[in-house]
Amino acid sequence: MAYRVLHADDAYWRRSNQMGVLNTDLGRQLNAESLGARFWRLEPGQASTRHRHRTQAELYVVLEGTGRIRIDDDLLTLAPLSAVLVEPASIRQPFNDTGTDQLWLIVGAPAEAANTLEMTADDLAWYYPDGPKALPPELA
């Protein structure tokens, strides 16, 4: 088949293992092999993990709300429909220090395993240099 469809009502949403952020794994549900893609809904006071990748570049698109993300030492504030591409080794962390939800579309390629429950201690330390539950200063 040349395409696959995931209707909004059929998407499986769950809370992330580390930070409890509501998300849906679009890539897995659509059987994508060459890229990863998720919607992440950050409620006020929530953050995604502060992390980096070995080979995967990630495109972050703010769909709803005002997006806040730290990339290495830079703090960005993004209006809806703004996007930023983050290269693999840069450390990044989207977070929500606003009063309304943020909805992000995050797409990465090439696909890279991200299940923290299956990582070795060395991999966890590299991917999450401050640990997988570190909050940004704005939420600490």
PDB file of C-alpha atoms in Angstrom, residues 49-58 60 69-74 76 84-94 112 126-129:
ATOM      1  CA  THR A  49      12.746  15.144  28.545  1.00  0.00           C
ATOM      2  CA  ARG A  50      15.998  17.076  28.151  1.00  0.00           C
ATOM      3  CA  HIS A  51      17.723  14.862  25.604  1.00  0.00           C
ATOM      4  CA  ARG A  52      19.779  14.449  22.464  1.00  0.00           C
ATOM      5  CA  HIS A  53      20.095  11.840  19.730  1.00  0.00           C
ATOM      6  CA  ARG A  54      22.960  10.008  18.092  1.00  0.00           C
ATOM      7  CA  THR A  55      21.728  10.127  14.455  1.00  0.00           C
ATOM      8  CA  GLN A  56      18.183  11.508  14.416  1.00  0.00           C
ATOM      9  CA  ALA A  57      17.468  15.128  13.488  1.00  0.00           C
ATOM     10  CA  GLU A  58      14.131  16.384  14.821  1.00  0.00           C
ATOM     11  CA  TYR A  60       9.575  20.579  16.155  1.00  0.00           C
ATOM     12  CA  ILE A  69      12.109  25.096  23.918  1.00  0.00           C
ATOM     13  CA  ARG A  70      15.713  25.210  25.046  1.00  0.00           C
ATOM     14  CA  ILE A  71      18.292  23.975  22.537  1.00  0.00           C
ATOM     15  CA  ASP A  72      21.753  23.722  24.054  1.00  0.00           C
ATOM     16  CA  ASP A  73      22.102  27.183  25.710  1.00  0.00           C
ATOM     17  CA  ASP A  74      19.489  28.984  23.575  1.00  0.00           C
ATOM     18  CA  LEU A  76      13.345  29.957  22.021  1.00  0.00           C
ATOM     19  CA  VAL A  84      12.685  24.546  14.439  1.00  0.00           C
ATOM     20  CA  LEU A  85      15.008  21.803  13.193  1.00  0.00           C
ATOM     21  CA  VAL A  86      17.371  20.374  15.822  1.00  0.00           C
ATOM     22  CA  GLU A  87      20.460  18.439  14.769  1.00  0.00           C
ATOM     23  CA  PRO A  88      21.131  15.110  16.523  1.00  0.00           C
ATOM     24  CA  ALA A  89      23.796  15.961  19.119  1.00  0.00           C
ATOM     25  CA  SER A  90      22.177  19.213  20.309  1.00  0.00           C
ATOM     26  CA  ILE A  91      20.456  18.907  23.671  1.00  0.00           C
ATOM     27  CA  ARG A  92      16.820  20.001  23.516  1.00  0.00           C
ATOM     28  CA  GLN A  93      13.846  20.301  25.850  1.00  0.00           C
ATOM     29  CA  PRO A  94      10.381  21.608  25.036  1.00  0.00           C
ATOM     30  CA  GLU A 112      15.956   6.022  16.358  1.00  0.00           C
ATOM     31  CA  TRP A 126      24.323   9.774  26.984  1.00  0.00           C
ATOM     32  CA  TYR A 127      20.781  10.515  25.758  1.00  0.00           C
ATOM     33  CA  TYR A 128      19.751  12.197  29.039  1.00  0.00           C
ATOM     34  CA  PRO A 129      22.848  13.930  30.445  1.00  0.00           C
TER      35      PRO A 129
END
